[in-house]
Amino acid sequence: MEFSYMTRKKNIERLKNEELDLLVIGGGITGAGVAVQAVASDIKTGLIDMQDFAEGTSSRSTKLVHGGLRYLKTFDVEVVSDTVRERAVVQGIAPHIPRPFPMLLPIYDEPASTFNMFSLKVAMDLYDRLAGVDGTKYANYTINREEVIQREPEINQNRLLGAGVYLDYVNNDSRLVIENIKEANDLGGIIASRVKALSAIYDSNGNIKGVTVADELTEEKFDIRAKLVINTTGPWVDKLFALNKAKSKIPNMRPTKGIHLVVDETRLSVPQPTYFDSGMGDGRMIFVVPREGKTYFGTTDTDYHGDYRHPRVEREDVDYLLKALNKHFPKTEVSLKDIEASWAGLRPLIAGNSSSDYNGGGANTGKVSEKSFLHLTETIGLFNENKATREDVEQAISQLKTARTEADLNPSQVSRGSSLDVGEDHLITLSGGKITDYRKMAAGALELIRKMLKDNFDVESKQIDSKKLQVSGGHFDPTNVEDTLEFYKTITMEKGIPEKRALDLANRFGSNTPRVISYTKKVRTEKTALDLAEQLSLYYSIKEEMTLTPVDYLLRRTNHILFHADRIEKIKEPIVEEMAIILKWSDEQKNKMRAELEQVISESNLNYLKKSRQKQLIG
């Protein structure tokens, strides 16, 4: 279904002239999840975002759908149980996006280690049981020191004991957002990017009844009327327009910045995602993940007080990650000059929520007494053998003496919990959380929204099962992913597209692949340097994914800027030229888009840090 720049124009006219049941402010994963469920419930829904969809936090994650093994280091069994169940739900509603990719967790004989081989095995067994994968091909296992070295020859071998291997999932965060957005559009949502909320409109009772907004492309201001408004703006939730915080009941946010760095696999090669203690004694853990011929690693957790719209990777961030990486892969000697791409994102953490941590509690840096730790691991072992009850485990957990009650938490210890609040002015705020929980968070918000619409406006809506609400591109059997994508690859190859490129399209677009290749007769392959696969991907993205700029396409609809830095130089100008033709840009617009793209590529490549480093060396 069309979802283009023309759709945006029509939707803005509708937003000006029609009253909504619900206005969603924020087009990241949380807002997208709320919107698709609301529209499916027959609620007249609009969604706006001041940027592109997922341009903020939701395209800047570690790009994994965690099962939560790391939260077992603080023995938050309930969190892990909820997380692994929800991960399975997300895989079912978006089967072309999250993919199973077992994680390797090496264990060292070091005092600050999160796990030893015994406690890791206990944690993984419990994890598998909670995830329902024990006895399957995805069941965990341990490998000895020699096997770890065989898999990853460059890994630090000093005091290495072995490793655990357990199920985790890789993810494409920005694609998950756009597929939810597209599904909401297909079901009748009124959606527009680059529309900024400026101020709230109130009725005579002081209740919010709409929002004054600005079209960021034309600078036109107009009002959107809505019975209910929900704030899903992530790190911005307590900064949204001129909020009356006393009446709006907005949680105070404590955003932290996390960064990731990308190098070519020839500089650092790992066969599977690898997860290890930072080695800095700070309770953090580092991911190293292979992807599309590259390897990326992260993340950091530092308090952030800068420009929310434009967080940047700073030299101290790079130094920290390189120190942690090179300690664990000492033979690689990765340096700043090796970094091909990067990204920095903000986590929408809620301040003051350390004790009720929905996503793992305060980071446990090993401050657990030996006696209580041994009692807990023994109890969990008995639980896995059906010789102890869940209540026994919970009792053992309650007896742990950990650092969770510390008054001052490090940034990496702040809760990733979610919050659903309604103010006196009836503004609904859904904040916090993480990508894995987005569907569940939205379902909780929808339950409240449906009740408020019924009680306050006598508006009936439909009860849906959001666990079965598949998103755009995901309309196929989630138990048969590989065969389905093989079929889409085959029909794409029949258009003359090479196998690897055909598979790329099938993986990116899932059940929308036939729509993508249906544009074959409309693209101009003979007049462009782009191959047919890129042409089709771009054309579809413009026509059906509201792609408005080259950065939208090259960074968020695809990950070309992040994982194909070696191809960017060849395709960036043809992309600009092709978009200029389709979107009818003037020379001035085209030059503006070209300059924006060059700036984003340069920043991703960390040229500003590399140039500074060169000046220091010369000086």
Coordinates of C-alpha atoms in Angstrom, one line a residue:
M1 CA 0.0 0.0 0.0
E2 CA 1.3 3.5 -0.8
F3 CA 3.1 5.2 2.0
S4 CA 5.0 8.0 0.3
Y5 CA 5.7 11.7 0.2
M6 CA 2.2 12.1 -1.4
T7 CA 0.7 10.0 1.5
R8 CA 2.3 12.4 3.9
K9 CA 0.7 15.5 2.1
K10 CA -2.7 13.8 2.2
N11 CA -2.3 12.8 5.9
I12 CA -1.3 16.3 6.9
E13 CA -4.5 17.6 5.4
R14 CA -6.5 15.0 7.3
L15 CA -4.7 15.8 10.5
K16 CA -5.7 19.4 10.1
N17 CA -9.3 18.7 9.4
E18 CA -10.4 15.5 11.2
E19 CA -10.7 14.8 14.9
L20 CA -8.8 11.7 16.0
D21 CA -9.6 9.3 18.8
L22 CA -5.9 9.0 19.6
L23 CA -2.8 11.0 18.6
V24 CA 0.5 9.3 19.2
I25 CA 3.5 11.6 19.5
G26 CA 6.7 9.8 18.7
G27 CA 7.5 7.4 15.9
G28 CA 10.1 5.2 17.5
I29 CA 9.4 1.6 18.4
T30 CA 7.1 2.5 21.3
G31 CA 4.9 4.8 19.4
A32 CA 4.9 2.5 16.4
G33 CA 3.7 -0.4 18.6
V34 CA 0.9 1.7 20.1
A35 CA -0.2 3.0 16.7
V36 CA -0.5 -0.4 15.0
Q37 CA -2.4 -1.9 17.9
A38 CA -4.7 1.1 18.2
V39 CA -5.6 1.2 14.5
A40 CA -6.2 -2.6 14.6
S41 CA -8.6 -2.0 17.5
D42 CA -10.7 0.4 15.2
I43 CA -9.4 3.5 17.0
K44 CA -9.0 6.5 14.7
T45 CA -5.3 7.0 15.2
G46 CA -2.7 9.6 14.0
L47 CA 1.0 9.4 14.6
I48 CA 3.6 12.2 14.2
D49 CA 7.3 12.4 14.8
M50 CA 9.5 15.5 14.5
Q51 CA 12.2 13.5 12.6
D52 CA 12.1 10.4 10.4
F53 CA 10.7 7.2 12.0
A54 CA 13.2 5.6 14.3
E55 CA 15.6 8.4 13.8
G56 CA 16.2 8.7 17.6
T57 CA 16.8 5.9 20.0
S58 CA 15.1 3.2 18.0
S59 CA 17.7 3.0 15.3
R60 CA 20.6 3.2 17.6
S61 CA 20.4 0.1 19.8
T62 CA 22.8 -2.9 20.0
K63 CA 20.6 -4.4 17.3
L64 CA 19.9 -7.6 19.3
V65 CA 16.6 -8.9 20.8
H66 CA 17.9 -10.0 24.1
G67 CA 16.6 -13.0 26.0
G68 CA 18.0 -11.5 29.2
L69 CA 20.7 -13.9 30.3
R70 CA 22.7 -10.9 31.5
Y71 CA 19.9 -10.2 34.0
L72 CA 20.5 -13.5 35.7
K73 CA 23.7 -12.1 37.0
T74 CA 21.4 -10.3 39.5
F75 CA 19.2 -13.3 39.5
D76 CA 16.1 -11.4 38.2
V77 CA 14.3 -14.6 37.2
E78 CA 11.0 -12.8 36.6
V79 CA 12.6 -10.4 34.2
V80 CA 14.3 -13.1 32.3
S81 CA 11.1 -15.1 32.1
D82 CA 9.1 -12.2 30.8
T83 CA 11.8 -11.2 28.3
V84 CA 12.3 -14.6 26.7
R85 CA 8.6 -15.0 26.3
E86 CA 8.2 -11.6 24.7
R87 CA 11.1 -12.2 22.4
A88 CA 9.3 -15.2 21.1
V89 CA 6.2 -13.0 20.5
V90 CA 8.2 -10.4 18.6
Q91 CA 9.8 -13.2 16.4
G92 CA 6.2 -14.4 15.7
I93 CA 4.8 -11.0 14.6
A94 CA 7.9 -9.9 12.7
P95 CA 9.5 -13.2 11.6
H96 CA 11.7 -11.7 8.9
I97 CA 13.5 -9.4 11.3
P98 CA 14.7 -11.1 14.6
R99 CA 16.9 -14.1 13.8
P100 CA 18.4 -16.7 16.2
F101 CA 22.1 -16.4 16.5
P102 CA 23.7 -18.2 19.5
M103 CA 25.8 -16.0 21.8
L104 CA 29.3 -17.0 23.0
L105 CA 30.1 -15.9 26.6
P106 CA 33.8 -16.6 27.5
I107 CA 34.7 -17.2 31.1
Y108 CA 37.9 -16.0 32.8
D109 CA 39.5 -16.8 36.1
E110 CA 39.2 -13.3 37.3
P111 CA 37.8 -11.9 40.6
A112 CA 35.5 -9.3 38.8
S113 CA 33.9 -11.9 36.4
T114 CA 30.2 -11.9 36.3
F115 CA 30.0 -15.7 36.0
N116 CA 32.3 -18.7 36.6
M117 CA 31.8 -21.9 34.6
F118 CA 29.5 -23.4 37.3
S119 CA 27.3 -20.3 37.8
L120 CA 27.1 -19.7 34.1
K121 CA 25.8 -23.3 33.4
V122 CA 23.3 -22.9 36.2
A123 CA 22.1 -19.6 34.7
M124 CA 22.0 -20.9 31.2
D125 CA 20.0 -24.0 32.2
L126 CA 17.5 -21.8 34.0
Y127 CA 17.4 -19.5 31.0
D128 CA 16.7 -22.3 28.6
R129 CA 13.9 -23.6 30.8
L130 CA 12.3 -20.2 31.0
A131 CA 12.7 -19.7 27.2
G132 CA 11.3 -23.2 26.5
V133 CA 14.3 -24.2 24.4
D134 CA 15.8 -26.9 26.6
G135 CA 16.0 -30.1 24.7
T136 CA 16.0 -28.3 21.3
K137 CA 18.7 -27.4 18.8
Y138 CA 19.0 -24.1 20.6
A139 CA 19.7 -25.5 24.0
N140 CA 22.8 -24.1 25.7
Y141 CA 26.1 -25.9 26.1
T142 CA 29.6 -25.2 27.4
I143 CA 32.9 -25.5 25.6
N144 CA 36.4 -25.8 27.0
R145 CA 39.3 -23.5 26.7
E146 CA 40.7 -25.2 23.6
E147 CA 37.3 -25.0 21.8
V148 CA 37.0 -21.3 22.5
I149 CA 40.4 -20.6 21.1
Q150 CA 39.6 -22.7 18.0
R151 CA 36.5 -20.7 17.4
E152 CA 38.0 -17.3 18.1
P153 CA 41.8 -17.6 17.7
E154 CA 42.3 -13.9 18.4
I155 CA 40.6 -14.0 21.8
N156 CA 42.6 -13.3 25.0
Q157 CA 43.8 -16.7 26.2
N158 CA 45.2 -15.6 29.5
R159 CA 43.2 -17.2 32.4
L160 CA 40.6 -18.3 29.9
L161 CA 38.6 -21.2 31.4
G162 CA 36.0 -21.9 28.7
A163 CA 32.7 -20.5 27.5
G164 CA 29.0 -20.9 27.4
V165 CA 26.9 -20.8 24.3
Y166 CA 23.2 -19.8 24.5
L167 CA 20.4 -18.6 22.4
D168 CA 20.1 -14.9 21.5
Y169 CA 18.6 -13.1 18.5
V170 CA 20.0 -10.5 16.2
N171 CA 17.7 -7.6 15.1
N172 CA 17.3 -4.8 12.7
D173 CA 15.9 -2.1 15.0
S174 CA 15.0 0.6 12.4
R175 CA 13.3 -2.1 10.1
L176 CA 11.2 -3.3 13.0
V177 CA 10.0 0.3 13.5
I178 CA 9.1 1.0 9.9
E179 CA 7.3 -2.4 9.5
N180 CA 5.1 -1.5 12.4
I181 CA 4.5 1.9 11.0
K182 CA 3.7 0.5 7.5
E183 CA 1.2 -2.0 9.1
A184 CA -0.5 0.9 10.9
N185 CA -0.7 2.8 7.6
D186 CA -2.2 -0.3 5.8
L187 CA -4.8 -0.6 8.5
G188 CA -5.9 3.0 8.2
G189 CA -3.6 5.1 10.5
I190 CA -3.0 8.7 9.6
I191 CA 0.8 9.0 9.9
A192 CA 3.4 11.7 9.1
S193 CA 7.0 12.1 9.8
R194 CA 8.8 15.4 10.3
V195 CA 5.8 17.0 12.1
K196 CA 6.9 18.5 15.5
A197 CA 4.6 18.9 18.5
L198 CA 4.9 22.5 19.8
S199 CA 2.3 22.9 22.5
A200 CA -0.8 21.3 24.0
I201 CA -4.4 22.4 23.5
Y202 CA -6.7 22.2 26.4
D203 CA -10.5 22.2 26.8
S204 CA -12.4 24.2 29.4
N205 CA -11.8 21.5 32.0
G206 CA -8.0 21.6 31.6
N207 CA -7.9 18.3 29.7
I208 CA -5.7 17.9 26.7
K209 CA -7.7 17.8 23.5
G210 CA -5.0 18.2 20.8
V211 CA -1.6 19.6 19.9
T212 CA -0.3 22.5 17.9
V213 CA 2.4 21.3 15.5
A214 CA 4.7 22.5 12.8
D215 CA 5.4 20.8 9.5
E216 CA 9.2 20.6 9.6
L217 CA 9.4 20.6 5.8
T218 CA 7.2 23.7 5.1
E219 CA 7.3 25.4 8.5
E220 CA 3.5 25.6 8.5
K221 CA 1.8 25.5 11.9
F222 CA -1.5 23.9 12.5
D223 CA -3.6 22.2 15.2
I224 CA -4.4 18.5 15.5
R225 CA -7.5 17.7 17.5
A226 CA -7.7 14.4 19.4
K227 CA -9.8 12.9 22.2
L228 CA -6.7 11.4 23.7
V229 CA -3.0 12.1 23.3
I230 CA -0.2 9.7 24.2
N231 CA 3.4 10.8 24.6
T232 CA 5.8 8.1 23.4
T233 CA 8.8 10.3 22.7
G234 CA 11.5 8.2 24.5
P235 CA 14.2 10.4 26.0
W236 CA 12.1 13.5 25.2
V237 CA 9.0 12.5 27.3
D238 CA 9.7 15.0 30.0
K239 CA 10.7 17.7 27.5
L240 CA 7.7 17.5 25.2
F241 CA 6.4 21.0 24.4
A242 CA 5.4 23.2 27.3
L243 CA 4.3 20.4 29.7
N244 CA 2.7 21.2 33.0
K245 CA 4.5 18.4 34.7
A246 CA 2.4 18.7 37.9
K247 CA -0.7 18.0 35.9
S248 CA 0.7 15.8 33.2
K249 CA 2.5 13.3 35.5
I250 CA 5.6 12.9 33.5
P251 CA 8.4 10.6 34.9
N252 CA 11.8 12.2 35.2
M253 CA 14.2 10.7 32.7
R254 CA 17.9 10.0 33.1
P255 CA 19.0 9.2 29.6
T256 CA 22.4 7.5 29.1
K257 CA 24.4 7.4 25.9
G258 CA 25.6 4.2 24.4
I259 CA 27.9 4.0 21.4
H260 CA 28.9 1.3 18.9
L261 CA 31.8 1.1 16.5
V262 CA 32.1 -0.9 13.3
V263 CA 35.3 -2.3 11.7
D264 CA 35.8 -4.6 8.7
E265 CA 35.8 -8.3 9.5
T266 CA 39.4 -8.5 8.3
R267 CA 40.4 -6.4 11.3
L268 CA 38.3 -8.4 13.8
S269 CA 36.6 -11.6 13.0
V270 CA 34.2 -13.5 15.2
P271 CA 32.0 -16.4 14.1
Q272 CA 29.1 -15.5 16.3
P273 CA 28.0 -12.7 18.8
T274 CA 30.4 -12.7 21.7
Y275 CA 29.6 -11.2 25.1
F276 CA 32.1 -10.5 27.9
D277 CA 32.9 -8.4 31.0
S278 CA 34.4 -5.0 30.1
G279 CA 37.4 -5.9 32.3
M280 CA 37.2 -2.4 33.8
G281 CA 35.6 -3.5 37.1
D282 CA 32.5 -1.3 36.3
G283 CA 29.9 -4.1 36.0
R284 CA 29.4 -3.5 32.2
M285 CA 29.5 -6.1 29.6
I286 CA 30.5 -5.7 25.9
F287 CA 29.0 -7.2 22.8
V288 CA 31.0 -8.0 19.7
V289 CA 28.7 -8.9 16.8
P290 CA 29.5 -10.1 13.2
R291 CA 27.2 -8.6 10.5
E292 CA 27.3 -8.4 6.7
G293 CA 31.1 -8.7 6.5
K294 CA 31.7 -6.3 9.3
T295 CA 32.1 -6.6 13.1
Y296 CA 30.6 -4.1 15.5
F297 CA 31.1 -3.7 19.2
G298 CA 29.6 -1.8 22.1
T299 CA 28.2 -0.4 24.3
T300 CA 28.9 2.3 26.7
D301 CA 26.6 3.7 29.4
T302 CA 27.3 7.3 30.4
D303 CA 25.0 10.0 31.6
Y304 CA 24.0 12.4 28.9
H305 CA 23.1 16.1 29.1
G306 CA 23.7 17.2 25.6
D307 CA 21.5 17.7 22.5
Y308 CA 19.0 14.8 22.5
R309 CA 18.5 15.1 18.8
H310 CA 22.2 14.8 18.0
P311 CA 24.2 12.6 20.4
R312 CA 27.8 12.1 19.1
V313 CA 30.5 9.6 19.7
E314 CA 33.3 11.3 21.7
R315 CA 37.0 10.4 22.0
E316 CA 36.5 9.1 25.6
D317 CA 33.8 6.7 24.3
V318 CA 36.1 5.3 21.6
D319 CA 39.0 5.0 24.0
Y320 CA 36.9 3.1 26.5
L321 CA 35.6 0.6 23.9
L322 CA 38.9 0.1 22.2
K323 CA 40.6 -0.6 25.6
A324 CA 37.9 -3.2 26.5
L325 CA 38.0 -4.7 23.0
N326 CA 41.8 -4.9 22.7
K327 CA 42.1 -6.4 26.2
H328 CA 39.9 -9.3 25.0
F329 CA 41.3 -9.5 21.5
P330 CA 44.9 -8.4 22.1
K331 CA 46.2 -9.6 18.7
T332 CA 44.0 -7.3 16.7
E333 CA 45.2 -4.0 18.0
V334 CA 42.1 -2.2 16.6
S335 CA 42.5 1.6 16.6
L336 CA 40.6 4.7 15.7
K337 CA 41.8 4.6 12.1
D338 CA 40.2 1.2 11.6
I339 CA 36.7 2.4 12.5
E340 CA 34.5 2.5 9.3
A341 CA 31.2 3.6 11.0
S342 CA 29.7 4.3 14.3
W343 CA 26.4 5.2 16.0
A344 CA 25.5 6.9 19.3
G345 CA 22.1 6.6 20.9
L346 CA 20.2 7.5 24.1
R347 CA 18.5 5.0 26.3
P348 CA 15.2 6.3 27.7
L349 CA 16.0 5.4 31.3
I350 CA 13.7 6.4 34.1
A351 CA 15.4 8.0 37.1
G352 CA 14.8 6.8 40.6
N353 CA 13.6 3.3 39.6
S354 CA 16.5 1.3 40.8
S355 CA 14.7 -1.0 43.2
S356 CA 11.9 -2.0 40.9
D357 CA 14.0 -2.7 37.8
Y358 CA 11.9 -4.3 35.1
N359 CA 15.0 -4.9 33.0
G360 CA 17.5 -6.3 35.4
G361 CA 17.9 -4.2 38.5
G362 CA 21.0 -2.3 39.4
A363 CA 24.1 -3.8 37.9
N364 CA 25.5 -6.4 40.3
T365 CA 29.2 -5.9 40.3
G366 CA 29.8 -9.0 42.4
K367 CA 28.8 -7.7 45.8
V368 CA 27.0 -10.9 46.8
S369 CA 28.1 -12.9 49.8
E370 CA 29.7 -16.2 49.1
K371 CA 27.2 -18.0 51.3
S372 CA 24.1 -16.5 49.8
F373 CA 25.4 -17.0 46.3
L374 CA 26.1 -20.7 46.8
H375 CA 22.7 -21.2 48.4
L376 CA 21.1 -19.6 45.4
T377 CA 23.0 -21.5 42.8
E378 CA 22.2 -24.8 44.6
T379 CA 18.5 -23.9 44.8
I380 CA 18.4 -23.1 41.1
G381 CA 20.2 -26.4 40.4
L382 CA 17.5 -28.2 42.4
F383 CA 14.8 -26.2 40.6
N384 CA 16.2 -27.3 37.2
E385 CA 16.0 -31.0 38.4
N386 CA 12.4 -30.4 39.6
K387 CA 13.5 -30.9 43.3
A388 CA 12.8 -27.3 44.3
T389 CA 9.9 -24.9 43.7
R390 CA 9.8 -21.5 42.1
E391 CA 9.0 -20.2 45.6
D392 CA 12.3 -21.7 46.9
V393 CA 14.2 -19.9 44.2
E394 CA 12.4 -16.6 45.0
Q395 CA 13.2 -17.0 48.7
A396 CA 16.8 -17.6 47.9
I397 CA 16.9 -14.5 45.7
S398 CA 15.3 -12.4 48.4
Q399 CA 18.1 -13.4 50.7
L400 CA 20.9 -12.0 48.4
K401 CA 22.9 -9.1 49.7
T402 CA 23.6 -7.1 46.5
A403 CA 24.3 -3.5 45.5
R404 CA 20.8 -2.9 44.2
T405 CA 19.8 -0.6 47.1
E406 CA 22.7 1.8 46.6
A407 CA 21.5 5.4 46.7
D408 CA 23.8 6.5 43.8
L409 CA 23.7 4.2 40.8
N410 CA 26.2 4.3 37.9
P411 CA 24.6 5.1 34.6
S412 CA 24.8 1.4 33.5
Q413 CA 22.9 0.5 36.7
V414 CA 19.8 2.7 36.0
S415 CA 16.6 0.9 35.4
R416 CA 15.4 0.0 31.9
G417 CA 11.9 -0.4 33.3
S418 CA 8.8 1.1 31.7
S419 CA 6.1 3.4 33.0
L420 CA 2.5 4.1 32.0
D421 CA 1.1 7.3 33.5
V422 CA -2.0 9.5 33.1
G423 CA -1.9 13.1 34.3
E424 CA -4.7 15.2 35.6
D425 CA -4.9 16.7 32.1
H426 CA -5.5 13.2 30.7
L427 CA -2.1 13.2 28.9
I428 CA -1.0 9.6 28.6
T429 CA 2.8 9.0 28.9
L430 CA 4.4 5.7 28.0
S431 CA 8.1 5.8 28.8
G432 CA 11.2 3.7 29.4
G433 CA 11.4 0.1 28.4
K434 CA 13.4 -1.5 25.6
I435 CA 12.8 -2.9 22.1
T436 CA 12.1 -6.4 23.3
D437 CA 9.2 -5.2 25.4
Y438 CA 7.6 -2.8 22.9
R439 CA 4.6 -4.9 22.0
K440 CA 3.9 -5.7 25.6
M441 CA 4.2 -2.0 26.6
A442 CA 1.9 -1.0 23.8
A443 CA -0.7 -3.6 24.8
G444 CA -0.8 -2.2 28.3
A445 CA -1.3 1.3 27.0
L446 CA -4.1 0.1 24.7
E447 CA -6.0 -1.4 27.5
L448 CA -5.9 1.9 29.2
I449 CA -6.7 3.9 26.1
R450 CA -9.7 1.7 25.2
K451 CA -11.1 2.2 28.8
M452 CA -10.6 6.0 28.7
L453 CA -12.3 6.3 25.2
K454 CA -15.2 4.3 26.5
D455 CA -15.6 6.0 29.9
N456 CA -14.9 9.5 28.8
F457 CA -16.2 9.6 25.2
D458 CA -18.4 6.6 24.8
V459 CA -16.2 5.4 22.0
E460 CA -16.2 1.6 21.5
S461 CA -13.2 -0.2 20.2
K462 CA -12.3 -3.7 19.4
Q463 CA -10.4 -6.1 21.6
I464 CA -7.4 -7.6 19.7
D465 CA -4.7 -10.2 20.4
S466 CA -1.6 -8.2 19.7
K467 CA 0.5 -11.3 20.0
K468 CA -0.9 -12.4 16.7
L469 CA -0.9 -9.0 15.0
Q470 CA 1.9 -9.5 12.4
V471 CA 3.6 -6.4 11.0
S472 CA 4.2 -5.4 7.4
G473 CA 6.6 -7.9 5.8
G474 CA 5.9 -10.5 8.4
H475 CA 2.8 -12.0 7.1
F476 CA 3.9 -15.6 6.9
D477 CA 4.4 -18.7 9.1
P478 CA 7.0 -17.8 11.7
T479 CA 7.8 -21.5 12.1
N480 CA 8.9 -21.7 8.5
V481 CA 11.1 -18.7 8.1
E482 CA 14.0 -20.1 6.1
D483 CA 11.9 -21.9 3.5
T484 CA 9.7 -18.8 3.1
L485 CA 12.6 -16.5 2.6
E486 CA 14.2 -19.0 0.2
F487 CA 11.0 -18.8 -1.9
Y488 CA 11.2 -15.0 -2.0
K489 CA 14.8 -15.2 -2.9
T490 CA 14.0 -17.5 -5.8
I491 CA 11.3 -15.3 -7.3
T492 CA 13.6 -12.3 -7.0
M493 CA 16.4 -14.2 -8.8
E494 CA 13.9 -14.8 -11.6
K495 CA 14.0 -11.0 -12.3
G496 CA 17.7 -11.4 -13.1
I497 CA 19.0 -10.4 -9.7
P498 CA 22.1 -12.3 -8.4
E499 CA 21.5 -14.8 -5.6
K500 CA 23.2 -12.8 -2.8
R501 CA 21.4 -9.6 -3.7
A502 CA 18.1 -11.4 -4.0
L503 CA 18.6 -12.9 -0.5
D504 CA 19.3 -9.4 0.8
L505 CA 16.0 -8.1 -0.5
A506 CA 14.1 -11.1 0.8
N507 CA 15.6 -10.7 4.3
R508 CA 14.9 -6.9 4.3
F509 CA 11.4 -7.0 3.0
G510 CA 10.0 -10.4 3.9
S511 CA 6.5 -10.9 2.6
N512 CA 6.6 -7.5 0.9
T513 CA 9.3 -8.9 -1.5
P514 CA 6.8 -9.5 -4.3
R515 CA 5.7 -5.9 -4.0
V516 CA 9.3 -4.8 -4.3
I517 CA 10.1 -6.7 -7.4
S518 CA 6.7 -5.7 -9.0
Y519 CA 8.4 -2.3 -9.7
T520 CA 10.9 -3.9 -12.1
K521 CA 9.3 -2.3 -15.1
K522 CA 9.2 1.1 -13.5
V523 CA 12.9 1.6 -12.6
R524 CA 15.5 3.1 -15.0
T525 CA 18.4 0.6 -14.7
E526 CA 19.9 1.5 -18.0
K527 CA 20.4 5.2 -16.9
T528 CA 21.9 4.7 -13.5
A529 CA 24.9 3.3 -11.8
L530 CA 22.7 1.4 -9.3
D531 CA 22.1 -2.3 -9.9
L532 CA 18.6 -3.6 -10.2
A533 CA 18.4 -4.8 -6.6
E534 CA 19.3 -1.3 -5.3
Q535 CA 16.9 0.4 -7.7
L536 CA 14.0 -1.8 -6.6
S537 CA 14.8 -1.3 -3.0
L538 CA 15.1 2.5 -3.3
Y539 CA 11.9 2.8 -5.5
Y540 CA 9.8 0.7 -3.1
S541 CA 11.2 2.6 -0.1
I542 CA 10.2 5.9 -1.5
K543 CA 6.8 4.8 -2.6
E544 CA 5.9 2.6 0.3
E545 CA 8.1 3.5 3.3
M546 CA 7.8 7.3 3.4
T547 CA 11.5 7.7 2.6
L548 CA 12.1 11.4 2.1
T549 CA 15.9 11.8 2.1
P550 CA 19.0 9.9 1.1
V551 CA 19.9 9.6 4.8
D552 CA 16.5 8.0 5.5
Y553 CA 17.3 5.3 2.9
L554 CA 21.0 4.7 3.4
L555 CA 20.9 4.8 7.2
R556 CA 17.5 3.6 8.4
R557 CA 15.6 1.8 5.6
T558 CA 18.9 0.1 4.9
N559 CA 22.0 -0.1 7.0
H560 CA 24.3 0.9 4.1
I561 CA 26.1 3.7 6.0
L562 CA 26.8 1.4 9.0
F563 CA 27.7 -1.9 7.4
H564 CA 28.6 -1.1 3.7
A565 CA 31.0 1.9 4.1
D566 CA 33.0 0.4 1.2
R567 CA 30.0 0.7 -1.2
I568 CA 28.8 4.1 0.0
E569 CA 31.2 6.0 -2.2
K570 CA 29.9 4.2 -5.3
I571 CA 26.2 4.5 -4.7
K572 CA 25.7 7.7 -2.7
E573 CA 25.6 10.1 -5.7
P574 CA 23.4 7.8 -7.8
I575 CA 21.0 7.5 -4.9
V576 CA 20.8 11.3 -4.6
E577 CA 20.3 11.6 -8.4
E578 CA 17.6 9.0 -8.5
M579 CA 15.7 10.4 -5.5
A580 CA 15.9 13.9 -7.1
I581 CA 14.1 12.6 -10.2
I582 CA 11.4 10.6 -8.3
L583 CA 10.8 13.4 -5.8
K584 CA 11.2 16.2 -8.2
W585 CA 13.8 18.1 -6.3
S586 CA 15.2 21.4 -7.4
D587 CA 18.9 21.9 -7.7
E588 CA 18.9 23.7 -4.4
Q589 CA 17.1 20.8 -2.7
K590 CA 19.4 18.3 -4.3
N591 CA 22.5 20.1 -3.0
K592 CA 21.0 20.4 0.4
M593 CA 20.3 16.6 0.5
R594 CA 23.8 15.8 -0.8
A595 CA 25.4 18.0 1.9
E596 CA 23.3 16.4 4.7
L597 CA 24.3 12.9 3.5
E598 CA 28.0 13.8 3.3
Q599 CA 27.8 15.2 6.9
V600 CA 26.1 12.0 8.2
I601 CA 28.6 9.7 6.5
S602 CA 31.6 11.8 7.7
E603 CA 30.3 11.8 11.3
S604 CA 29.6 8.0 11.2
N605 CA 33.1 7.5 10.0
L606 CA 34.4 9.6 12.9
N607 CA 36.3 11.9 10.6
Y608 CA 36.1 14.7 13.2
L609 CA 38.0 12.5 15.7
K610 CA 40.4 11.2 13.2
K611 CA 41.3 14.7 12.0
S612 CA 41.8 15.8 15.6
R613 CA 44.0 12.8 16.3
Q614 CA 46.1 13.6 13.2
K615 CA 46.6 17.2 14.4
Q616 CA 47.7 16.0 17.8
L617 CA 50.3 13.7 16.1
I618 CA 51.6 16.4 13.8
G619 CA 51.7 18.9 16.7

